[in-house]
Short mmCIF file of C-alpha atoms in Angstrom, two decimals:
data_model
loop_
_atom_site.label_atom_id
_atom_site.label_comp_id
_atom_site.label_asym_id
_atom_site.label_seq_id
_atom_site.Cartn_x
_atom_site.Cartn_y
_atom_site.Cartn_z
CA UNK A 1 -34.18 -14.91 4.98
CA UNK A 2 -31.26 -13.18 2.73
CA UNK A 3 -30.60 -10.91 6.02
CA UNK A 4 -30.04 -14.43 8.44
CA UNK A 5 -27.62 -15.71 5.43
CA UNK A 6 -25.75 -12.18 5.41
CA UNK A 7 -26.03 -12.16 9.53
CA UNK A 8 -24.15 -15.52 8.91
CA UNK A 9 -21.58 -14.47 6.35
CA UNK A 10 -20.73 -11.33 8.34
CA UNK A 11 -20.47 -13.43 11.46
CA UNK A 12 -18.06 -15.87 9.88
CA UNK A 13 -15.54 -12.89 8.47
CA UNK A 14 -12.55 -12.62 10.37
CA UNK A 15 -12.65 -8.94 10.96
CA UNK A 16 -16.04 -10.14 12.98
CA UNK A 17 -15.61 -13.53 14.26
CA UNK A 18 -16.50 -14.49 17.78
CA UNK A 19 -18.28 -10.77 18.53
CA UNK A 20 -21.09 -11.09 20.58
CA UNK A 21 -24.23 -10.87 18.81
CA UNK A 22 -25.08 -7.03 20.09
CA UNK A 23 -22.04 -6.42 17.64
CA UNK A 24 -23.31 -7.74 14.60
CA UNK A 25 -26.69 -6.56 15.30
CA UNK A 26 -25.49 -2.75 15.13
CA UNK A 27 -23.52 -3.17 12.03
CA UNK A 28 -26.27 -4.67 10.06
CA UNK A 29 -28.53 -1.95 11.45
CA UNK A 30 -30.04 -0.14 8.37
CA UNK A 31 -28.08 -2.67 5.74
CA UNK A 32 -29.69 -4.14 2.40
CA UNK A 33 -29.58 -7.18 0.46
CA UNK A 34 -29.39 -6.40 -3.34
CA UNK A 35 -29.30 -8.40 -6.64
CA UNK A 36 -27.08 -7.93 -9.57
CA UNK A 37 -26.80 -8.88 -12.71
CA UNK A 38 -23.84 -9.61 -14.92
CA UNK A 39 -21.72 -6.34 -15.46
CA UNK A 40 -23.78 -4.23 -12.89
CA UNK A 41 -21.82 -1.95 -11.14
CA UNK A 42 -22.06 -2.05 -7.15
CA UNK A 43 -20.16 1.36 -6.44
CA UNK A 44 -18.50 3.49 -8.33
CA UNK A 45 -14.61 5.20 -8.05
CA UNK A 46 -14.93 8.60 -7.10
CA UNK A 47 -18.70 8.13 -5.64
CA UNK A 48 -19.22 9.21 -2.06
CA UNK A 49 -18.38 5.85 0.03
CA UNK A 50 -21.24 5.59 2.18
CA UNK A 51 -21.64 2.07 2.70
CA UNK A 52 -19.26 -1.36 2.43
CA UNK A 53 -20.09 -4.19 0.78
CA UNK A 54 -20.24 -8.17 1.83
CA UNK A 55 -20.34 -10.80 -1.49
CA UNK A 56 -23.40 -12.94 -0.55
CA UNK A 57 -23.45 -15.17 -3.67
CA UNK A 58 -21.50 -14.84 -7.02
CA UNK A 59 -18.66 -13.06 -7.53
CA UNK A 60 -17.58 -9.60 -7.42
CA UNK A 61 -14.96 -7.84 -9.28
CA UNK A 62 -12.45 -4.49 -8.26
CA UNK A 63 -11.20 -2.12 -10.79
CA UNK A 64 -10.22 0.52 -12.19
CA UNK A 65 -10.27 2.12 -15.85
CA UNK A 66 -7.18 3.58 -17.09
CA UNK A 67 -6.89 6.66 -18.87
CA UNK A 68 -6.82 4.87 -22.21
CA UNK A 69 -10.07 3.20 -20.93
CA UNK A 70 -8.24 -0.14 -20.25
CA UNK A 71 -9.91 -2.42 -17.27
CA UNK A 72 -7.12 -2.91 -14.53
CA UNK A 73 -9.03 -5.80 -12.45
CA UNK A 74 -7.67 -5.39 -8.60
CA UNK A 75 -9.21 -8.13 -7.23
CA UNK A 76 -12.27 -10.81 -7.28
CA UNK A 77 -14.05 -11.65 -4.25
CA UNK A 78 -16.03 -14.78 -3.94
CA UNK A 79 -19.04 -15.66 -1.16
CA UNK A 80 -18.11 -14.48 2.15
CA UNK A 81 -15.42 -11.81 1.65
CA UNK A 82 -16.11 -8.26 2.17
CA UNK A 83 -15.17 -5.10 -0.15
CA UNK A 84 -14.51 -1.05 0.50
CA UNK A 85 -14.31 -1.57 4.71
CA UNK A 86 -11.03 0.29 4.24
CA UNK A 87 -12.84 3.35 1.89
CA UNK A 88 -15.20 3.54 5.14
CA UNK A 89 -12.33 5.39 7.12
CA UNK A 90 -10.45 7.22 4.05
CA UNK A 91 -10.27 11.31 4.65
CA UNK A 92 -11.66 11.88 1.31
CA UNK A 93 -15.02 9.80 1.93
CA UNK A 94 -15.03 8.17 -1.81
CA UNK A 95 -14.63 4.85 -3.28
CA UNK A 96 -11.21 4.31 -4.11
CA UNK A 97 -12.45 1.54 -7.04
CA UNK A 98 -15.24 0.19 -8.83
CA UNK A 99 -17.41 -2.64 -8.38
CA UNK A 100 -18.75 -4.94 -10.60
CA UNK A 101 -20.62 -7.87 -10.84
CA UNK A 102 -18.82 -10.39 -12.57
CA UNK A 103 -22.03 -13.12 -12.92
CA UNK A 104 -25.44 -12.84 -11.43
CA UNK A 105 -24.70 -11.82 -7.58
CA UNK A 106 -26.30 -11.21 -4.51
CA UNK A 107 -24.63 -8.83 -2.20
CA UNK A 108 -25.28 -6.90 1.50
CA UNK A 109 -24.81 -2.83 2.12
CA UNK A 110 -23.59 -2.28 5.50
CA UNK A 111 -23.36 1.35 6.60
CA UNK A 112 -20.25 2.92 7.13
CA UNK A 113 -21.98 4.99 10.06
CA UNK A 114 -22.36 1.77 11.59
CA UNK A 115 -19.75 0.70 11.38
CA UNK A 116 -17.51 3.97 13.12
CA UNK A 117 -19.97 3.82 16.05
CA UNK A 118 -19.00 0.03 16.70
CA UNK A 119 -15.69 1.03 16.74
CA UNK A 120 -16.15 3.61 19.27
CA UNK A 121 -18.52 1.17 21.76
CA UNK A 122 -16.04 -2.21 21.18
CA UNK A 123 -12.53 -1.06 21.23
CA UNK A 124 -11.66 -4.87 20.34
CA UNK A 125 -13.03 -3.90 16.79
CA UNK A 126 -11.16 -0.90 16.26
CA UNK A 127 -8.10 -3.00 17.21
CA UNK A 128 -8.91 -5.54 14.80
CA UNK A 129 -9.32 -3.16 11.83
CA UNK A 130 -5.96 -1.13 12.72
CA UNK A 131 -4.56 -4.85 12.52
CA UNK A 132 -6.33 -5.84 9.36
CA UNK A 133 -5.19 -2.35 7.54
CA UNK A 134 -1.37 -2.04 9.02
CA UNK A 135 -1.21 -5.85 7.37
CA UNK A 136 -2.45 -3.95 4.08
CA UNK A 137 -0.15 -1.19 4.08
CA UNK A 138 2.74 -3.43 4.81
CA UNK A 139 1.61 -6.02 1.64
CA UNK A 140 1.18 -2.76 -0.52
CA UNK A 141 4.71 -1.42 0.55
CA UNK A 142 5.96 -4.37 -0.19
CA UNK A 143 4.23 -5.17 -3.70
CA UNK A 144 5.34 -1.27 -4.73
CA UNK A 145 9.27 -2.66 -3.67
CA UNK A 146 9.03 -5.83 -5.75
CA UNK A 147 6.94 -4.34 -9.21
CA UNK A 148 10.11 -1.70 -9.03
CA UNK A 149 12.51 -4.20 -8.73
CA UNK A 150 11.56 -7.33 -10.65
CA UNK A 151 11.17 -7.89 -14.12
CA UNK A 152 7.99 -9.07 -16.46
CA UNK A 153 9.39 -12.77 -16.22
CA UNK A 154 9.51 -12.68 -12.04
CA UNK A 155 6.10 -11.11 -11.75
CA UNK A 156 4.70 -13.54 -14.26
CA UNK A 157 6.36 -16.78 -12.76
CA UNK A 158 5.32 -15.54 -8.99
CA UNK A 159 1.98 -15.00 -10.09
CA UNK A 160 1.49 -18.54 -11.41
CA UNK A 161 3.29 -20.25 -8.64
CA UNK A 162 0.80 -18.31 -6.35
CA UNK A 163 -2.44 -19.17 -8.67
CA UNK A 164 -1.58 -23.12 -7.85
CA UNK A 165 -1.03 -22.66 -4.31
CA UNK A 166 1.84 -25.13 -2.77
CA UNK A 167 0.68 -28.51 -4.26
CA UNK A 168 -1.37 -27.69 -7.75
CA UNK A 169 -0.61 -28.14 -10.81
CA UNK A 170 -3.86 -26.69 -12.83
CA UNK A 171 -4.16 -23.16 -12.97
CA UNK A 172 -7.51 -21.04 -14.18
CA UNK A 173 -7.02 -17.26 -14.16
CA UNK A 174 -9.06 -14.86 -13.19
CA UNK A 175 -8.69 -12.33 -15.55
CA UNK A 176 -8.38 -12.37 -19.55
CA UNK A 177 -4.92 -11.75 -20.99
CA UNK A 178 -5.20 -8.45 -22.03
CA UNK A 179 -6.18 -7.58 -18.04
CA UNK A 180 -3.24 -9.91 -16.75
CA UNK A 181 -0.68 -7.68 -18.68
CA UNK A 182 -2.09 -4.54 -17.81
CA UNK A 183 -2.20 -6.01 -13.65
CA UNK A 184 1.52 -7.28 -14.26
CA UNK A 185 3.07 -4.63 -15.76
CA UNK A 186 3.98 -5.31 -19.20
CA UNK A 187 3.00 -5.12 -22.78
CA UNK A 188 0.53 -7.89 -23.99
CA UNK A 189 3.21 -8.74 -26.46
CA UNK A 190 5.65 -9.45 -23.36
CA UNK A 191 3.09 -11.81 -21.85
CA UNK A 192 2.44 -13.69 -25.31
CA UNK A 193 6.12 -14.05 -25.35
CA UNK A 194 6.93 -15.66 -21.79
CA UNK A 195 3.94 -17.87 -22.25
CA UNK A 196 5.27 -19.38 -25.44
CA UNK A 197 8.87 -19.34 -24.78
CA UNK A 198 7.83 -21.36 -21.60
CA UNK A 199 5.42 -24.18 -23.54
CA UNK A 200 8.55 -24.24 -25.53
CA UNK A 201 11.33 -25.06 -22.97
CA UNK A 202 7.88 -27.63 -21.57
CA UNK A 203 6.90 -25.60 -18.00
CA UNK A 204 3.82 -24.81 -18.73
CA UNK A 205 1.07 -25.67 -21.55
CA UNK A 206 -2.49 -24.05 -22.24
CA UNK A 207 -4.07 -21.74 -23.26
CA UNK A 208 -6.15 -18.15 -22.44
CA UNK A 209 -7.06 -18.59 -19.04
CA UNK A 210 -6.30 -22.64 -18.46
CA UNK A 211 -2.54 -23.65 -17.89
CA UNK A 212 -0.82 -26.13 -16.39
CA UNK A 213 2.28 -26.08 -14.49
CA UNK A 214 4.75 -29.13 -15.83
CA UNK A 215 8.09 -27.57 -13.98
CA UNK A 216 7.42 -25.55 -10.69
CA UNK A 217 10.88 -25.85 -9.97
CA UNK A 218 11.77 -24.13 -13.68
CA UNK A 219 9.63 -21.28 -12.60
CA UNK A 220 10.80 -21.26 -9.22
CA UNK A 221 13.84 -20.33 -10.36
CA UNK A 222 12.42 -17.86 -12.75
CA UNK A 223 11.06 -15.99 -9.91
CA UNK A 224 13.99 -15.98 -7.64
CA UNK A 225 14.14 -14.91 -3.99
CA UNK A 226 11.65 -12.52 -4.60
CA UNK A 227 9.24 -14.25 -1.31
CA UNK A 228 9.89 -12.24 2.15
CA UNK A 229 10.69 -14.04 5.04
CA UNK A 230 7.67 -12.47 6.97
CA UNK B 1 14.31 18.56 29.53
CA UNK B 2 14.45 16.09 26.15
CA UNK B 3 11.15 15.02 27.84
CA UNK B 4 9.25 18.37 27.38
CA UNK B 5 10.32 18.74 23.93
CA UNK B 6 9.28 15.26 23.08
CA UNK B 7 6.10 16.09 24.78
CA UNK B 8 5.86 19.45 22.70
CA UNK B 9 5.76 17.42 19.37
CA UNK B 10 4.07 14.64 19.62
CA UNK B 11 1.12 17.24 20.59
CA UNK B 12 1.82 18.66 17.29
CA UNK B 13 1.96 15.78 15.02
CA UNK B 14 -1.00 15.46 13.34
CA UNK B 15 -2.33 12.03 15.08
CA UNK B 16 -1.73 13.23 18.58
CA UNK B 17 -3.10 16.74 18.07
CA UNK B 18 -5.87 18.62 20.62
CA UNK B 19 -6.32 15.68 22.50
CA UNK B 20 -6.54 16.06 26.24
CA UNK B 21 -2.99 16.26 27.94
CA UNK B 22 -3.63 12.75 29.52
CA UNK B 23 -3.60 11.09 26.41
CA UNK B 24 0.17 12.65 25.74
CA UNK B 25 1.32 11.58 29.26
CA UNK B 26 -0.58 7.97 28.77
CA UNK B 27 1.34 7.91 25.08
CA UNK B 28 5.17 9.23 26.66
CA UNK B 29 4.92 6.60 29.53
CA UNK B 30 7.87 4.51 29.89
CA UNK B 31 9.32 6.58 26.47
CA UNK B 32 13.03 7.00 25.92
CA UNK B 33 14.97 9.60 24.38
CA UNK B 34 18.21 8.47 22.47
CA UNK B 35 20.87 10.08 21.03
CA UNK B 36 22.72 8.92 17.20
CA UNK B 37 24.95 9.64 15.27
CA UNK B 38 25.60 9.14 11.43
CA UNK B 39 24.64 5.85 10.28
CA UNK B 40 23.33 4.02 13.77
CA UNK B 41 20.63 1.92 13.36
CA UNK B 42 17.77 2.98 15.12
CA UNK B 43 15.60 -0.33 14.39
CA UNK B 44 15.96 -2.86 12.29
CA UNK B 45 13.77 -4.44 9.69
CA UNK B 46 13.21 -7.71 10.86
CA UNK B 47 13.25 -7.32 14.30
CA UNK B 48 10.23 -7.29 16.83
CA UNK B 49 8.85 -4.20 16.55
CA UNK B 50 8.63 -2.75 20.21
CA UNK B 51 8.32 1.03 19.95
CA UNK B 52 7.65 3.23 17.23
CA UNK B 53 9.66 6.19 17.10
CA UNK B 54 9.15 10.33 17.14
CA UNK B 55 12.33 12.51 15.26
CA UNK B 56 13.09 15.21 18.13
CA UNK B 57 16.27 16.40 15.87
CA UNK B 58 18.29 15.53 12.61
CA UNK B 59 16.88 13.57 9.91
CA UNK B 60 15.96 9.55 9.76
CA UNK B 61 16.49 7.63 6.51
CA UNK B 62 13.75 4.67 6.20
CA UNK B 63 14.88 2.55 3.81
CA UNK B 64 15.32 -2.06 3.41
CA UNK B 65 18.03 -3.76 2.16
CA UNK B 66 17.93 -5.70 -1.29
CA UNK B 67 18.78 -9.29 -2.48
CA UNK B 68 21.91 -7.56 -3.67
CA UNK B 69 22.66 -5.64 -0.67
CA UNK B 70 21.70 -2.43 -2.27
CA UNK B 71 19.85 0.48 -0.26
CA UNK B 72 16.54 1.31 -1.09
CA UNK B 73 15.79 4.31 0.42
CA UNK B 74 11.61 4.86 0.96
CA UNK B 75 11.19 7.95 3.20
CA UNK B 76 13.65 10.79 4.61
CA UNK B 77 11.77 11.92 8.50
CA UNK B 78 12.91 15.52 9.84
CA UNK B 79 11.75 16.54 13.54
CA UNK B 80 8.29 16.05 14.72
CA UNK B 81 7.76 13.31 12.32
CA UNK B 82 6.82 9.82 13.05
CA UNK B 83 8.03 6.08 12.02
CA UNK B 84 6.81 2.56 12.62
CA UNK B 85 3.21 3.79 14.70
CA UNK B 86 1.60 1.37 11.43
CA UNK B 87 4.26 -1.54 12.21
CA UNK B 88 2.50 -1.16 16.22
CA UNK B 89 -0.73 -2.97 14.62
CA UNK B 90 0.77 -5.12 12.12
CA UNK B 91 0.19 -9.01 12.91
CA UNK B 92 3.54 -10.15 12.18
CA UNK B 93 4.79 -7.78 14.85
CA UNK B 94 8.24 -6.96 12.93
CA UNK B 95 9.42 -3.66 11.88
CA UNK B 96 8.79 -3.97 8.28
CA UNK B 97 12.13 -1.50 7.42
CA UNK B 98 15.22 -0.32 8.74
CA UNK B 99 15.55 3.05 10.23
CA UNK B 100 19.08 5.09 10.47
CA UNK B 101 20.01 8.08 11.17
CA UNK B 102 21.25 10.04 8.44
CA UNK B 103 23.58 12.79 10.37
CA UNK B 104 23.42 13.25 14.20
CA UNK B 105 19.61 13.06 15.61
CA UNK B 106 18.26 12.96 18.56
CA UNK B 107 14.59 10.38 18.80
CA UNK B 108 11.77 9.50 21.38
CA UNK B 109 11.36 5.79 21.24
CA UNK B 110 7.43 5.49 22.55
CA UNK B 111 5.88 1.80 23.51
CA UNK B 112 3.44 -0.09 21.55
CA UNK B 113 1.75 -1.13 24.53
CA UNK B 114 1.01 2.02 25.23
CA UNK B 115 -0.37 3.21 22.29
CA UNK B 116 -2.77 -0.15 22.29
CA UNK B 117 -3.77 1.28 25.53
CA UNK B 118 -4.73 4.62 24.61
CA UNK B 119 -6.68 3.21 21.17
CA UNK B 120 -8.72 1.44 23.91
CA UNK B 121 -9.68 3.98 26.31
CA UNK B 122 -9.54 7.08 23.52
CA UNK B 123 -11.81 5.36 20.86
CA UNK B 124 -11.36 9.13 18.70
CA UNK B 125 -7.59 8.10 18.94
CA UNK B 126 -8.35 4.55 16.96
CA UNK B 127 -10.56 6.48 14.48
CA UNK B 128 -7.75 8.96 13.44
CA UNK B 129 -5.44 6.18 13.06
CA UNK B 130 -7.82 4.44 11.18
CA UNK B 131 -8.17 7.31 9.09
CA UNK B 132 -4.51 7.23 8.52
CA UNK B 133 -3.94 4.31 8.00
CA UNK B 134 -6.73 3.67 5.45
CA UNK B 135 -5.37 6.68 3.82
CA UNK B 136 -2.16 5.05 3.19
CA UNK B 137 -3.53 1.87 1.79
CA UNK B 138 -5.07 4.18 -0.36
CA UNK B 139 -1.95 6.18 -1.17
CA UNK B 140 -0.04 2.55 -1.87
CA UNK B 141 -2.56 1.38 -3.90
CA UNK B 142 -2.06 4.08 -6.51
CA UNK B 143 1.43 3.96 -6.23
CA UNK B 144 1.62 0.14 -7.38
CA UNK B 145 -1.38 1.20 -9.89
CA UNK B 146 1.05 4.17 -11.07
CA UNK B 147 4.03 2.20 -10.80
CA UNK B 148 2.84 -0.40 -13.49
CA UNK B 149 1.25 1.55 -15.94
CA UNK B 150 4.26 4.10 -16.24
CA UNK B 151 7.30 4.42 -17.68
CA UNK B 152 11.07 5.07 -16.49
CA UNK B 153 10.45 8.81 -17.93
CA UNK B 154 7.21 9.38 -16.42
CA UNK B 155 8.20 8.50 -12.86
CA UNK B 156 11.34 10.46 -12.72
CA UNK B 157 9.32 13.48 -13.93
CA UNK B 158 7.01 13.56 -11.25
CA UNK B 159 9.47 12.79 -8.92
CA UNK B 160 11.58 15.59 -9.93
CA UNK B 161 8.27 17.79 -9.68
CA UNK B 162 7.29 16.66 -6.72
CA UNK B 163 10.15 17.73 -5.04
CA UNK B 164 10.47 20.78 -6.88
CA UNK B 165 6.69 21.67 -5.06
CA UNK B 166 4.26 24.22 -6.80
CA UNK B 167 6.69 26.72 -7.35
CA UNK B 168 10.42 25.76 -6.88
CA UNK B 169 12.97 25.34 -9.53
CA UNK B 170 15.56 24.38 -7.21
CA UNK B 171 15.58 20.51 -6.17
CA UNK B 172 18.41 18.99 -3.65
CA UNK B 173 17.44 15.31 -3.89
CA UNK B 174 17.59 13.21 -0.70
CA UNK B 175 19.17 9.99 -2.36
CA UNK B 176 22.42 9.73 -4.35
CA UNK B 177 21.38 8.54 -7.93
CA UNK B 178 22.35 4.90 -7.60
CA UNK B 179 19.50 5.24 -4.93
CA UNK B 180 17.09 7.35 -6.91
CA UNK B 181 17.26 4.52 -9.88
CA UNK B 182 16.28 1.78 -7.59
CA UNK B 183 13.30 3.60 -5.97
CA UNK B 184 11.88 4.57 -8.83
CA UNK B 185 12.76 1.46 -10.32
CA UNK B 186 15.30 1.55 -13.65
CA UNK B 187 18.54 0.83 -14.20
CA UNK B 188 21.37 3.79 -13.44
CA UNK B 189 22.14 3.47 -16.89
CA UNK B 190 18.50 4.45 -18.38
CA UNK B 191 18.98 7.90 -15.23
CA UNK B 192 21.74 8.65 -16.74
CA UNK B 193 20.29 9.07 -20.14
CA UNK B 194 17.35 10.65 -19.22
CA UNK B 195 19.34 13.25 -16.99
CA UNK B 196 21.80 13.81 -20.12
CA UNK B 197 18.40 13.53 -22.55
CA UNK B 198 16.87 16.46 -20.70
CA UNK B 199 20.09 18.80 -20.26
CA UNK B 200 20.42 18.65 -23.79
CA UNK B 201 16.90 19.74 -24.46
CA UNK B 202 17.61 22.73 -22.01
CA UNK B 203 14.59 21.25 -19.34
CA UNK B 204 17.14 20.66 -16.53
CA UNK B 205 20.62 21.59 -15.44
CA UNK B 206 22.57 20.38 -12.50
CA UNK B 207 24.51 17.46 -11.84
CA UNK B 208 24.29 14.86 -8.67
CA UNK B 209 21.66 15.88 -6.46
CA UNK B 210 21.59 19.45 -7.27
CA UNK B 211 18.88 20.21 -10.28
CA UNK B 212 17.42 23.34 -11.46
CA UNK B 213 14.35 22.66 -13.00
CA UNK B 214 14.12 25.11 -16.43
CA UNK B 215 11.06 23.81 -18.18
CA UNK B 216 8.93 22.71 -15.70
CA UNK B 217 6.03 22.45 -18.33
CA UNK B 218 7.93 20.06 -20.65
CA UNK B 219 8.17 17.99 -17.34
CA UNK B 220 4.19 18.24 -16.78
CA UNK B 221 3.95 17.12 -20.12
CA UNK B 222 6.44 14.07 -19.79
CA UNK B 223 4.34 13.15 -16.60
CA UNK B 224 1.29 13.52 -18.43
CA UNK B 225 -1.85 12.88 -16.28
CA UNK B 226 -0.75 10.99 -13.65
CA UNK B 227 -2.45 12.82 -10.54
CA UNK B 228 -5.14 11.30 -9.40
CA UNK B 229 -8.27 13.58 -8.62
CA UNK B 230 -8.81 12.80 -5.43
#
């Protein structure tokens, strides 16, 4: 039953939509459906990356700990979305970040020897995932180019604007404050600052994790030309 | 002539190595070798991204233009190097930076059609760029990871050791230092008073892009544990 619902999932993921079925057979060869509890870790940084992982229910968060033992939250994936396919190719074999359950979760292990020997039989696949990781080193480029050239009220105001997509208004975050300001770049005191300087000048109000955006425009301007053209 | 030479390092790059010689011809077909001098523009960011290109001779300055029309220079290629074979895959099909020749050079511009064709029928050839290519996702990742969680002083130490290499003292940098600020993003200002910071405390001497390093181990400790493990 859980391995139709992942068969589904994986079928539905771009990387490998409209395969024929042989294809999704042989990557699901050998996988397993686990459950997780809140704050269970998945895979570790640093472990040997032997298999890839596809969010079946819940949600699952990417991470790393800082030196100082800070969280640095990467990424949350929801239903549907798949984690570490990249790590599956990497020279030095390991998981480049943690996993962790964020709630109670269900997720699928798919192998990563599987998944090499697809590439080799369906050429389409291996075409797709050069694709899917060329876009990724071009969005990392880029993110490394703006974080050195904007400042902690740019990243803040494009990282709002992009939480309520092109029409919303209501924002909840996915990550505490303490964990926005270590992902943005700048001291928690910074962050405290820009938010209440902004419910001050009335572009924003809330509080913790629930804002709402009362001038786009404001921050808009805030954040500057900072979007690329493609 | 150009041909053979072309021919002769491509087989040694890295991605191309000990395969069969019919890969190599499959790779050079249609290929052009072009001649620049100083400053010419061998493809521009923006622009549909054709070929990718192989550095027979001279050096090749990657770098994109900012907002404010400054440079920001990313990599510096000298023969048998490669650019744009990631920008080949990428959706968007756009080079996603500017490449120019830094004195006179001499460059093989090879298809992207080609190389699609050979990922196809050489399925090892799709697996070592995948390799690659995961590898720099994973090498960008921890640069905007490093990038946030440092500070001005910390990045121009390890740059400054980086290029210095295990044992070196002597560093000619490849960037003037209006450059160098913007890559390693700080004003020219806050350079300027690190370089004159560290002369004074008799870790550096030099001036432009001529540095000997003198303390090398007040450097390490500046940079403090920024290398990764793996």
């Amino acid at each position: 039953m859980a391995q139709v619902h992942a068969r589904q999932l994986l079928g539905a993921y771009a990387l490998f939509k409209d395969f024929e079925p042989a294809v999704l057979d042989a990557l699901l060869q050998l996988s397993r459906v686990v459950r997780a509890s809140a704050g269970d870790i998945l895979f570790r940084e640093g472990a040997p990356a032997s298999s890839y992982l596809l969010v079946m229910q819940g949600k699952v968060e990417i991470l790393r700990f800082g030196a100082n033992g800070d969280e640095k939250i990467f990424g949350l994936l929801g239903e549907g979305q798949v984690a570490a396919d990249a790590a599956m190719f990497m020279p030095h074999g390991r998981y480049p970040m943690t996993a962790r359950a964020q709630g109670s979760a269900q997720v699928c292990l798919l192998g990563r020897q599987q998944l090499h020997e697809c590439c080799r039989r369906y050429p389409d696949l291996a075409l797709r995932l050069l694709a899917q990781l060329s876009q990724r080193v071009y969005q990392r480029v880029n993110e490394v180019d703006w974080v050195i050239s904007s400042s902690a009220a740019q990243r803040l105001a494009v990282y709002m604007l992009n939480l309520a997509g092109p029409v919303g208004r209501e924002i909840n975050m996915p990550v505490n404050q303490r964990q926005l300001a270590a992902r943005l770049g700048m001291r928690p005191e910074t962050l405290n600052r820009l938010f209440s300087k902004w419910q001050e000048d009335g572009w924003i109000s809330g509080r913790q994790r629930d804002w709402t955006l009362l001038d786009a425009e404001a921050l808009q301007q805030v954040a500057g030309d900072s979007r690329r053209l493609f």
